[in-house]
């Protein structure tokens, strides 16, 4: 059996375990064996008659979700269309209360807890309270055995990787690739949020993607 098939088999079994635990915490949860299936599931969960927005997520971009929404007439609240800082800030606020908010999670523990780190806080604000429906598209690489492992992944893997996309930032992890537990003005780790239960049944939906 090819290595890729072995990994896929392991991922599906692990996903089933994590999905059971997510559902026990009142999240909706799904497994997608590839990015095409992830796109199909995500689209099925979005109300085309409502507004839709997103936080920074490479995973959703890589499955083609943003392109699909823009090409198929969805009412997108897109911060990248802002022409000024003031307009961008207003778009971020509007996005917080979108009907559907799309994001990923920096880490998910095997027992079904979500860990997210944010700089501005707009992404976690939408997740915690703002949006009517939250769709998380999460690669299997983001699963961690324990909550402590998930927090460590968010701080020591996700944040140093994300900062490399923001070349104008000046933080220790920008220069060293490792978390410096900084208090920099450019810090993207201002808010650390653990979501252990979805207060509203099924409001937060997690799609685990084998790719």
C-alpha positions as a printed Julia matrix, in Angstrom:
211×3 Matrix{Float64}:
   0.0    0.0    0.0
   1.34   3.43  -0.97
   2.35   5.79   1.83
  -0.27   8.33   0.75
  -3.01   5.68   1.1
  -1.79   4.76   4.58
  -1.86   8.4    5.64
  -5.36   8.83   4.19
  -6.61   5.75   6.06
  -5.11   6.99   9.32
  -6.52  10.5    8.77
 -10.03   9.2    8.17
  -9.96   7.12  11.36
  -8.57  10.0   13.4
 -11.09  12.4   11.86
 -13.95  10.13  12.88
 -12.69  10.17  16.48
 -12.35  13.96  16.53
 -15.72  14.45  14.82
 -17.41  12.4   17.55
 -15.79  14.6   20.17
 -16.66  17.82  18.32
 -20.3   16.77  18.1
 -20.33  16.0   21.81
 -19.46  19.68  22.3
 -22.37  20.79  20.06
 -20.28  21.61  16.98
 -21.32  20.26  13.58
 -18.41  18.35  12.06
 -17.58  16.75   8.72
 -14.72  14.91   7.05
 -13.62  15.63   3.49
 -11.26  13.16   1.85
  -9.96  15.87  -0.51
 -10.24  19.57  -1.25
 -12.99  19.06  -3.85
 -15.2   17.39  -1.25
 -14.34  20.11   1.28
 -15.51  22.75  -1.22
 -18.73  20.83  -1.84
 -19.5   20.57   1.89
 -18.66  24.22   2.57
 -20.87  25.51  -0.24
 -23.77  23.37   0.99
 -23.56  25.09   4.39
 -23.69  28.68   3.08
 -26.97  30.56   2.66
 -26.69  32.29  -0.72
 -29.35  34.82   0.32
 -27.24  36.06   3.24
 -23.95  37.85   3.61
 -20.7   35.91   3.76
 -17.23  36.95   4.87
 -14.03  35.44   6.15
 -10.95  35.84   8.29
  -7.43  35.1    7.14
  -7.43  31.44   6.1
  -5.14  29.84   3.56
  -7.07  26.57   3.85
 -10.32  28.04   2.49
  -8.37  29.77  -0.25
  -6.59  26.56  -1.25
  -9.84  24.61  -1.71
 -11.08  27.38  -4.02
 -13.9   28.58  -1.78
 -13.32  32.32  -2.12
 -13.1   32.13  -5.91
 -16.29  30.06  -5.97
 -18.2   32.59  -3.88
 -17.07  35.56  -5.95
 -17.76  33.82  -9.26
 -21.24  32.63  -8.27
 -22.89  35.8   -7.08
 -22.65  35.45  -3.3
 -23.0   38.63  -1.24
 -19.38  38.81  -0.06
 -18.04  41.26   2.5
 -14.45  41.41   1.3
 -11.88  43.46   3.2
  -9.47  43.29   0.28
 -11.75  45.69  -1.6
 -11.06  48.49   0.9
  -9.34  51.55  -0.55
  -8.5   53.25   2.75
  -7.65  52.17   6.3
 -10.96  53.59   7.5
 -12.91  51.64   4.9
 -11.04  48.46   5.8
 -11.87  48.9    9.49
 -15.56  49.33   8.67
 -15.54  46.24   6.45
 -13.94  44.24   9.27
 -16.73  45.35  11.6
 -19.42  44.49   9.05
 -17.79  41.1    8.46
 -17.98  40.29  12.16
 -21.77  40.15  11.91
 -22.04  38.41   8.55
 -24.64  35.68   8.17
 -21.8   33.24   7.42
 -18.19  33.67   8.52
 -15.48  31.41   7.08
 -12.23  30.73   8.87
  -9.89  27.96   9.91
  -8.63  27.02  13.35
  -5.0   27.31  14.39
  -5.34  23.97  16.16
  -7.94  21.43  17.25
  -7.37  18.98  20.09
  -8.38  15.35  19.7
 -11.05  15.87  22.35
 -12.7   18.54  20.2
 -11.53  21.91  21.54
 -10.66  24.74  19.15
  -7.61  26.94  19.71
  -7.18  30.25  17.9
  -4.73  33.12  18.16
  -5.51  36.54  16.7
  -3.89  39.92  16.44
  -6.71  42.37  15.7
  -9.36  40.06  17.1
 -11.86  40.36  14.25
 -11.63  36.66  13.39
 -12.24  35.38  16.91
 -14.91  38.04  17.52
 -16.93  36.7   14.59
 -16.41  33.14  15.81
 -17.34  33.8   19.42
 -20.35  36.04  19.03
 -20.83  37.93  15.78
 -21.72  35.72  12.84
 -24.91  33.68  12.65
 -23.02  30.71  11.23
 -19.3   29.91  11.38
 -17.63  27.48   8.97
 -14.14  26.29   9.85
 -12.08  24.5    7.21
  -9.28  22.68   8.98
  -6.46  20.59   7.53
  -5.68  17.36   9.35
  -2.21  18.74  10.1
  -3.82  21.06  12.64
  -5.03  18.28  14.92
  -3.16  17.91  18.21
  -3.41  15.12  20.81
  -4.15  17.34  23.83
  -5.36  20.85  24.53
  -1.85  21.75  25.68
  -0.45  20.44  22.38
  -3.06  22.47  20.48
  -2.08  25.67  22.31
   1.58  24.94  21.63
   0.86  24.38  17.94
  -1.05  27.65  17.68
   1.77  29.63  19.31
   4.85  27.82  18.03
   3.78  26.65  14.57
   0.75  28.58  13.29
   1.76  32.07  14.46
   5.39  31.96  13.22
   4.14  30.64   9.88
   1.43  33.3    9.6
   3.8   36.15  10.41
   5.89  35.24   7.36
   2.9   36.24   5.2
   2.97  39.72   6.77
   6.41  40.88   5.71
   5.92  44.37   7.14
   5.6   43.05  10.68
   8.47  43.28  13.17
   8.23  40.53  15.76
  10.76  38.02  17.14
   9.07  35.15  15.25
   9.4   37.12  12.01
  13.19  36.99  12.4
  13.73  33.67  14.2
  10.77  31.51  13.17
  10.1   30.78  16.85
   7.66  32.33  19.32
   9.34  34.98  21.48
   6.32  35.54  23.76
   6.59  39.15  22.62
   4.72  42.32  23.47
   5.57  43.93  20.13
   3.25  46.53  18.63
   3.09  44.19  15.63
   2.19  41.13  17.71
  -0.35  38.85  16.02
  -0.9   36.86  19.23
  -2.89  39.43  21.21
  -5.87  37.15  21.74
  -5.67  33.47  22.59
  -9.1   31.83  22.5
 -10.12  28.31  23.48
 -13.59  27.33  22.29
 -14.6   24.23  24.2
 -18.34  24.17  23.39
 -20.59  25.73  20.75
 -23.15  27.58  22.86
 -25.69  27.44  20.03
 -26.06  23.87  18.76
 -24.45  23.56  15.33
 -23.62  27.25  14.93
 -19.93  26.42  14.49
 -19.24  23.87  11.78
 -15.84  22.18  11.39
 -14.77  20.55   8.12
 -11.68  18.37   8.55
  -9.81  18.06   5.25
  -7.5   15.16   4.4
  -5.49  17.36   2.0
